[in-house]
Amino acid sequence: MPLRFAEHAEPGGAFRATVEAAYFAMRLSGAQKFGADQPSERRRMLEPQYLYALFLAACCSRLDEPCRHFQFYRDSDGAEWIPAAHGAFGPWVGTSNYRVTRREAIQPIERMRTALLAREILGSERLSAFDSQVLTELFGAINPDPRPTGLETLLHKVVRQSIDTLTQFEIKARKAEFPPDSTPVPTAERLEKAVNPSLAQADAPVPAPPPATSTQHADGKGNVSPAESAGLGSQAQVESPDATASDASAARNVVQLDGARSLRKELSADDPFKALAGSSNLMREFFKALAQDVASGKAKVARIDGKVSISKRSLGNFGLASDTLVEHLRKGKHLYKVDGQNILLVDEVGRLIAPETAS
């Protein structure tokens, strides 16, 4: 039977919804710890009962949904199926056919009615195996309230989340639009060959014999005699050492390194930062980049006590931490002092970064 007219509406949809609800409930239970407020021994005893109760609560939470949305009539006498009075649907309908009609108005949700149906299905023998605490939470979790008020048990929470996940998956699946399959329908002959491979082998074309290899050259000359071929081979053997030697010399002459010359980038003669004694290459490049940004207006520097001041907040643009810069400035004796968020440079460096005429 269907579950609802908008969800799991196909024949057998109620059974599919039950299986999916149990599946999602058991998946969500993996990260939960039932009976966490109980002593360790009692918790070890109750945890298997909680997992079984979770499975039963998820399976029984949709028992009343088909009757809320549909009416089921037996064709033999036209009687309507009422679960509370007639019991299970299979024995009631027997061998007769039945029809399903949609209700004009959906019946309200009654959790007590669902719990009574679950009690009839589960039976007293199965329920007697549960602890009283687990049994109470089991019936409290059947057909969970979508918006619980007050204290919510963990069993009720997991069942509610499984029902919500089930509903969301079904809604997304029904809203999905799938393009039609554009694969052409195979012909009858192709299907017959697929069923009977012997027919396909019989109809396969016989491969033609390979063409005879021609010894005629592209320029129209005839075959080369064995003596000529031997002469060509000896000539190739004579010429190959020279070619190998030339290739080896070319490979050796790819890069010529001068051991007396440094591989570092040399400073140009007109570089003003070359005069900074004791500065490392890192500091020279930093001073040069800062001076270029100041000249182009990308960076701003101020003057405090007549000294060029650099804000620590602007150092992020150069990939330097303020502590690293201060340490290098002290080593190179280019630091005047640190004033809060400002780093003051000595006049020797300040004049190169921001000349007084430009400030």
Short mmCIF file of C-alpha atoms in Angstrom, two decimals:
data_model
loop_
_atom_site.label_atom_id
_atom_site.label_comp_id
_atom_site.label_asym_id
_atom_site.label_seq_id
_atom_site.Cartn_x
_atom_site.Cartn_y
_atom_site.Cartn_z
CA MET A 1 0.00 0.00 0.00
CA PRO A 2 1.19 3.60 -0.51
CA LEU A 3 2.35 5.77 2.36
CA ARG A 4 1.19 9.23 1.24
CA PHE A 5 -0.03 10.68 -2.02
CA ALA A 6 3.07 12.91 -2.28
CA GLU A 7 5.70 10.62 -0.68
CA HIS A 8 6.23 6.91 -1.27
CA ALA A 9 3.04 6.90 -3.31
CA GLU A 10 3.79 3.78 -5.35
CA PRO A 11 2.36 0.34 -4.44
CA GLY A 12 4.46 -0.92 -1.57
CA GLY A 13 5.60 2.59 -0.71
CA ALA A 14 4.71 2.17 2.97
CA PHE A 15 6.96 -0.88 3.22
CA ARG A 16 9.81 0.98 1.49
CA ALA A 17 9.40 3.90 3.89
CA THR A 18 9.58 1.50 6.85
CA VAL A 19 12.79 -0.09 5.60
CA GLU A 20 14.38 3.30 4.90
CA ALA A 21 13.37 4.65 8.31
CA ALA A 22 15.00 1.68 10.05
CA TYR A 23 18.10 2.06 7.88
CA PHE A 24 18.59 5.74 8.69
CA ALA A 25 17.87 5.16 12.38
CA MET A 26 20.55 2.49 12.69
CA ARG A 27 23.04 4.66 10.81
CA LEU A 28 22.40 7.62 13.10
CA SER A 29 22.75 5.44 16.19
CA GLY A 30 26.42 4.79 15.52
CA ALA A 31 27.51 8.11 17.02
CA GLN A 32 25.15 7.95 20.02
CA LYS A 33 25.65 6.59 23.52
CA PHE A 34 22.43 5.35 25.07
CA GLY A 35 22.08 5.24 28.84
CA ALA A 36 25.06 7.50 29.38
CA ASP A 37 23.68 8.61 32.76
CA GLN A 38 23.56 5.04 34.07
CA PRO A 39 26.32 3.11 35.86
CA SER A 40 28.68 1.19 33.62
CA GLU A 41 27.25 -2.26 34.34
CA ARG A 42 23.66 -1.16 33.85
CA ARG A 43 24.60 0.73 30.72
CA ARG A 44 26.20 -2.38 29.21
CA MET A 45 22.98 -4.24 29.94
CA LEU A 46 20.65 -1.57 28.53
CA GLU A 47 22.57 -0.57 25.40
CA PRO A 48 21.54 -3.63 23.32
CA GLN A 49 17.95 -3.08 24.42
CA TYR A 50 18.12 0.56 23.35
CA LEU A 51 19.40 -0.41 19.90
CA TYR A 52 16.63 -2.97 19.46
CA ALA A 53 14.07 -0.48 20.73
CA LEU A 54 15.38 2.07 18.23
CA PHE A 55 14.90 -0.40 15.39
CA LEU A 56 11.34 -1.21 16.46
CA ALA A 57 10.41 2.44 16.99
CA ALA A 58 11.64 3.36 13.51
CA CYS A 59 9.72 0.45 11.95
CA CYS A 60 6.47 1.31 13.76
CA SER A 61 6.53 5.09 13.34
CA ARG A 62 4.69 4.99 10.00
CA LEU A 63 2.00 2.45 10.82
CA ASP A 64 -0.83 4.98 10.82
CA GLU A 65 0.26 7.04 7.80
CA PRO A 66 -1.51 5.06 5.03
CA CYS A 67 -4.87 5.25 6.82
CA ARG A 68 -4.46 8.98 7.42
CA HIS A 69 -4.23 9.66 3.69
CA PHE A 70 -6.12 6.77 2.03
CA GLN A 71 -9.13 4.50 2.45
CA PHE A 72 -8.94 0.79 1.65
CA TYR A 73 -12.05 -1.10 0.52
CA ARG A 74 -12.51 -4.83 0.02
CA ASP A 75 -14.17 -5.64 -3.30
CA SER A 76 -16.00 -8.71 -2.04
CA ASP A 77 -18.32 -6.80 0.31
CA GLY A 78 -17.20 -3.14 -0.04
CA ALA A 79 -16.12 -2.96 3.60
CA GLU A 80 -13.54 -0.39 4.64
CA TRP A 81 -10.44 -1.54 6.47
CA ILE A 82 -10.10 -0.11 9.98
CA PRO A 83 -6.84 -1.31 11.56
CA ALA A 84 -7.99 -0.88 15.16
CA ALA A 85 -11.01 -3.12 14.54
CA HIS A 86 -9.88 -5.54 11.81
CA GLY A 87 -6.23 -6.04 12.69
CA ALA A 88 -3.66 -6.83 10.01
CA PHE A 89 -4.55 -6.00 6.43
CA GLY A 90 -3.46 -9.30 4.85
CA PRO A 91 -5.73 -11.67 6.79
CA TRP A 92 -8.61 -9.21 6.54
CA VAL A 93 -8.54 -8.80 2.75
CA GLY A 94 -7.82 -12.51 2.17
CA THR A 95 -7.96 -13.52 -1.50
CA SER A 96 -10.28 -10.69 -2.49
CA ASN A 97 -9.20 -7.68 -4.48
CA TYR A 98 -9.24 -4.23 -2.94
CA ARG A 99 -9.22 -0.62 -4.05
CA VAL A 100 -7.51 2.44 -2.61
CA THR A 101 -9.08 5.90 -2.60
CA ARG A 102 -7.63 9.15 -1.39
CA ARG A 103 -9.32 10.83 1.55
CA GLU A 104 -10.90 14.21 0.97
CA ALA A 105 -9.31 15.53 4.18
CA ILE A 106 -6.20 14.12 5.80
CA GLN A 107 -6.83 12.84 9.29
CA PRO A 108 -4.89 14.50 12.12
CA ILE A 109 -1.82 12.87 13.59
CA GLU A 110 -2.58 10.77 16.66
CA ARG A 111 0.54 9.35 18.27
CA MET A 112 -1.50 7.31 20.72
CA ARG A 113 -3.23 5.47 17.89
CA THR A 114 0.14 4.64 16.30
CA ALA A 115 1.43 3.37 19.66
CA LEU A 116 -1.63 1.12 20.08
CA LEU A 117 -1.12 -0.34 16.61
CA ALA A 118 2.54 -0.95 17.42
CA ARG A 119 1.59 -2.71 20.66
CA GLU A 120 -0.74 -5.05 18.80
CA ILE A 121 1.92 -5.88 16.22
CA LEU A 122 4.89 -6.31 18.57
CA GLY A 123 3.04 -8.45 21.09
CA SER A 124 3.42 -8.73 24.82
CA GLU A 125 6.05 -11.48 24.67
CA ARG A 126 8.54 -9.33 22.76
CA LEU A 127 7.83 -6.24 24.84
CA SER A 128 8.28 -8.08 28.14
CA ALA A 129 11.98 -8.56 27.36
CA PHE A 130 12.65 -4.82 27.67
CA ASP A 131 13.56 -2.98 30.82
CA SER A 132 10.82 -0.67 32.10
CA GLN A 133 12.89 2.43 31.34
CA VAL A 134 13.65 1.31 27.78
CA LEU A 135 10.03 0.29 27.21
CA THR A 136 8.79 3.70 28.28
CA GLU A 137 11.19 5.48 25.93
CA LEU A 138 10.30 3.05 23.12
CA PHE A 139 6.62 3.99 23.09
CA GLY A 140 7.54 7.63 23.58
CA ALA A 141 9.67 7.53 20.41
CA ILE A 142 7.12 5.86 18.11
CA ASN A 143 5.82 8.37 15.56
CA PRO A 144 8.01 11.11 17.05
CA ASP A 145 6.86 14.66 17.47
CA PRO A 146 8.54 16.77 14.74
CA ARG A 147 8.79 19.73 17.14
CA PRO A 148 9.30 18.32 20.62
CA THR A 149 8.76 20.53 23.62
CA GLY A 150 10.51 20.02 26.90
CA LEU A 151 13.05 17.31 27.57
CA GLU A 152 13.62 14.98 24.60
CA THR A 153 15.01 11.51 25.10
CA LEU A 154 17.89 10.32 22.95
CA LEU A 155 15.76 7.53 21.48
CA HIS A 156 13.09 10.03 20.43
CA LYS A 157 15.74 12.31 18.93
CA VAL A 158 17.33 9.61 16.78
CA VAL A 159 13.97 8.37 15.48
CA ARG A 160 12.89 11.93 14.72
CA GLN A 161 16.10 12.61 12.80
CA SER A 162 15.72 9.40 10.82
CA ILE A 163 12.15 10.31 9.81
CA ASP A 164 13.28 13.81 8.82
CA THR A 165 16.14 12.40 6.74
CA LEU A 166 13.79 9.92 5.09
CA THR A 167 11.32 12.67 4.18
CA GLN A 168 13.99 14.99 2.80
CA PHE A 169 15.50 12.26 0.63
CA GLU A 170 12.10 11.38 -0.80
CA ILE A 171 11.21 15.01 -1.54
CA LYS A 172 14.52 15.63 -3.29
CA ALA A 173 14.16 12.46 -5.33
CA ARG A 174 10.66 13.41 -6.50
CA LYS A 175 11.71 16.93 -7.43
CA ALA A 176 14.66 15.72 -9.48
CA GLU A 177 14.29 15.99 -13.24
CA PHE A 178 16.06 13.41 -15.36
CA PRO A 179 16.65 13.96 -19.10
CA PRO A 180 15.25 11.31 -21.44
CA ASP A 181 17.61 8.62 -22.61
CA SER A 182 18.83 9.45 -26.13
CA THR A 183 20.35 6.03 -26.81
CA PRO A 184 18.91 4.69 -30.10
CA VAL A 185 16.94 1.47 -29.98
CA PRO A 186 19.02 -1.42 -31.39
CA THR A 187 17.73 -3.20 -34.47
CA ALA A 188 16.30 -6.70 -34.41
CA GLU A 189 19.31 -8.10 -36.28
CA ARG A 190 21.68 -6.65 -33.71
CA LEU A 191 19.69 -8.12 -30.85
CA GLU A 192 19.61 -11.51 -32.55
CA LYS A 193 23.38 -11.44 -33.03
CA ALA A 194 23.84 -10.49 -29.39
CA VAL A 195 21.76 -13.50 -28.32
CA ASN A 196 23.37 -15.92 -30.82
CA PRO A 197 27.11 -15.22 -31.13
CA SER A 198 27.40 -17.91 -33.83
CA LEU A 199 25.39 -15.75 -36.24
CA ALA A 200 27.70 -12.81 -35.66
CA GLN A 201 30.75 -14.96 -36.41
CA ALA A 202 29.16 -16.31 -39.60
CA ASP A 203 28.34 -12.83 -40.89
CA ALA A 204 31.76 -11.42 -40.04
CA PRO A 205 33.75 -10.48 -43.20
CA VAL A 206 36.75 -12.60 -44.05
CA PRO A 207 39.94 -10.56 -43.63
CA ALA A 208 41.82 -9.96 -46.89
CA PRO A 209 45.36 -11.34 -47.21
CA PRO A 210 48.08 -8.82 -46.46
CA PRO A 211 49.57 -7.18 -49.58
CA ALA A 212 52.93 -8.39 -50.76
CA THR A 213 55.78 -6.26 -49.53
CA SER A 214 57.34 -4.28 -52.31
CA THR A 215 61.09 -3.82 -52.45
CA GLN A 216 60.80 -0.91 -54.85
CA HIS A 217 62.08 2.37 -53.37
CA ALA A 218 60.13 5.59 -53.55
CA ASP A 219 62.60 7.11 -56.01
CA GLY A 220 62.07 4.26 -58.50
CA LYS A 221 65.37 2.47 -57.97
CA GLY A 222 65.51 -1.28 -57.77
CA ASN A 223 66.61 -3.53 -54.97
CA VAL A 224 69.93 -2.92 -53.31
CA SER A 225 72.43 -5.69 -53.72
CA PRO A 226 73.93 -7.38 -50.68
CA ALA A 227 77.33 -5.88 -51.49
CA GLU A 228 75.91 -2.36 -51.61
CA SER A 229 74.03 -2.90 -48.38
CA ALA A 230 77.22 -4.12 -46.76
CA GLY A 231 79.03 -1.04 -48.05
CA LEU A 232 76.36 1.23 -46.65
CA GLY A 233 76.57 -0.54 -43.33
CA SER A 234 80.34 -0.13 -43.15
CA GLN A 235 80.03 3.54 -44.08
CA ALA A 236 77.50 4.04 -41.30
CA GLN A 237 79.82 2.28 -38.90
CA VAL A 238 82.69 4.55 -39.91
CA GLU A 239 80.67 7.74 -39.58
CA SER A 240 79.00 6.84 -36.28
CA PRO A 241 82.06 7.47 -34.01
CA ASP A 242 82.42 11.03 -35.34
CA ALA A 243 78.72 11.73 -34.81
CA THR A 244 78.88 10.30 -31.31
CA ALA A 245 81.91 12.42 -30.47
CA SER A 246 80.25 15.59 -31.77
CA ASP A 247 77.08 14.86 -29.77
CA ALA A 248 79.10 14.24 -26.62
CA SER A 249 81.05 17.47 -27.04
CA ALA A 250 77.81 19.38 -27.61
CA ALA A 251 76.34 17.86 -24.47
CA ARG A 252 79.43 18.84 -22.50
CA ASN A 253 79.32 22.41 -23.79
CA VAL A 254 75.71 23.05 -22.83
CA VAL A 255 76.62 24.89 -19.60
CA GLN A 256 80.00 26.44 -18.97
CA LEU A 257 80.49 27.44 -15.35
CA ASP A 258 83.15 29.82 -14.16
CA GLY A 259 84.38 28.67 -10.78
CA ALA A 260 85.89 32.04 -9.96
CA ARG A 261 82.62 33.89 -10.56
CA SER A 262 79.80 34.05 -8.02
CA LEU A 263 76.32 32.92 -9.02
CA ARG A 264 74.67 35.59 -6.87
CA LYS A 265 72.96 38.50 -8.52
CA GLU A 266 75.37 41.41 -8.69
CA LEU A 267 74.22 44.84 -7.62
CA SER A 268 74.23 47.51 -10.25
CA ALA A 269 76.71 50.32 -9.91
CA ASP A 270 73.97 52.97 -9.59
CA ASP A 271 72.06 51.10 -6.86
CA PRO A 272 71.75 53.55 -3.92
CA PHE A 273 71.13 50.74 -1.43
CA LYS A 274 74.55 49.25 -2.21
CA ALA A 275 76.07 51.79 0.16
CA LEU A 276 74.24 50.31 3.17
CA ALA A 277 77.06 48.59 5.00
CA GLY A 278 76.25 45.37 6.78
CA SER A 279 72.83 44.95 5.17
CA SER A 280 71.78 41.51 4.02
CA ASN A 281 70.27 40.88 0.63
CA LEU A 282 66.88 40.47 2.30
CA MET A 283 67.05 43.92 3.84
CA ARG A 284 68.30 45.52 0.63
CA GLU A 285 65.41 44.03 -1.33
CA PHE A 286 62.96 45.13 1.36
CA PHE A 287 64.29 48.70 1.41
CA LYS A 288 64.22 48.83 -2.37
CA ALA A 289 60.61 47.54 -2.60
CA LEU A 290 59.50 49.93 0.13
CA ALA A 291 61.14 52.89 -1.60
CA GLN A 292 59.44 52.00 -4.89
CA ASP A 293 56.02 51.73 -3.20
CA VAL A 294 56.54 55.06 -1.44
CA ALA A 295 57.54 56.73 -4.70
CA SER A 296 54.49 55.33 -6.52
CA GLY A 297 52.11 56.15 -3.68
CA LYS A 298 51.23 52.54 -2.85
CA ALA A 299 52.76 52.79 0.62
CA LYS A 300 52.79 55.67 3.05
CA VAL A 301 55.42 56.49 5.63
CA ALA A 302 55.35 59.10 8.34
CA ARG A 303 58.00 61.07 10.18
CA ILE A 304 58.23 60.92 13.94
CA ASP A 305 60.91 62.97 15.65
CA GLY A 306 62.39 63.61 12.22
CA LYS A 307 62.82 59.89 11.52
CA VAL A 308 61.09 57.84 8.82
CA SER A 309 58.49 55.63 10.49
CA ILE A 310 57.08 52.36 9.12
CA SER A 311 53.79 51.01 10.44
CA LYS A 312 53.84 47.37 11.53
CA ARG A 313 50.45 46.84 9.90
CA SER A 314 51.90 47.57 6.46
CA LEU A 315 54.56 44.87 6.71
CA GLY A 316 52.12 42.15 5.68
CA ASN A 317 52.28 43.42 2.10
CA PHE A 318 55.98 42.54 2.01
CA GLY A 319 55.70 39.11 3.61
CA LEU A 320 57.69 40.10 6.70
CA ALA A 321 56.77 39.82 10.34
CA SER A 322 57.45 42.84 12.51
CA ASP A 323 59.68 40.87 14.89
CA THR A 324 61.77 39.58 11.99
CA LEU A 325 62.21 43.06 10.56
CA VAL A 326 63.18 44.56 13.92
CA GLU A 327 65.74 41.81 14.47
CA HIS A 328 67.37 42.37 11.07
CA LEU A 329 67.35 46.14 11.53
CA ARG A 330 69.11 45.81 14.86
CA LYS A 331 71.75 43.53 13.39
CA GLY A 332 72.41 45.99 10.58
CA LYS A 333 72.27 48.99 12.95
CA HIS A 334 69.47 50.57 10.90
CA LEU A 335 66.90 50.74 13.72
CA TYR A 336 66.43 53.99 15.59
CA LYS A 337 63.72 52.76 17.97
CA VAL A 338 60.34 51.00 18.16
CA ASP A 339 57.47 53.25 19.18
CA GLY A 340 54.32 51.17 19.67
CA GLN A 341 53.11 50.15 16.21
CA ASN A 342 55.76 52.26 14.46
CA ILE A 343 59.32 51.31 13.53
CA LEU A 344 61.67 54.29 13.24
CA LEU A 345 64.66 54.02 10.91
CA VAL A 346 67.98 55.81 11.06
CA ASP A 347 68.58 58.75 8.76
CA GLU A 348 70.88 56.79 6.45
CA VAL A 349 68.05 54.44 5.47
CA GLY A 350 65.24 56.96 5.84
CA ARG A 351 66.73 59.32 3.25
CA LEU A 352 66.86 56.50 0.69
CA ILE A 353 63.28 55.37 1.32
CA ALA A 354 61.62 58.78 1.61
CA PRO A 355 63.81 61.76 0.78
CA GLU A 356 62.94 64.88 2.70
CA THR A 357 62.24 66.79 -0.50
CA ALA A 358 59.56 64.27 -1.45
CA SER A 359 57.97 64.13 1.99
#
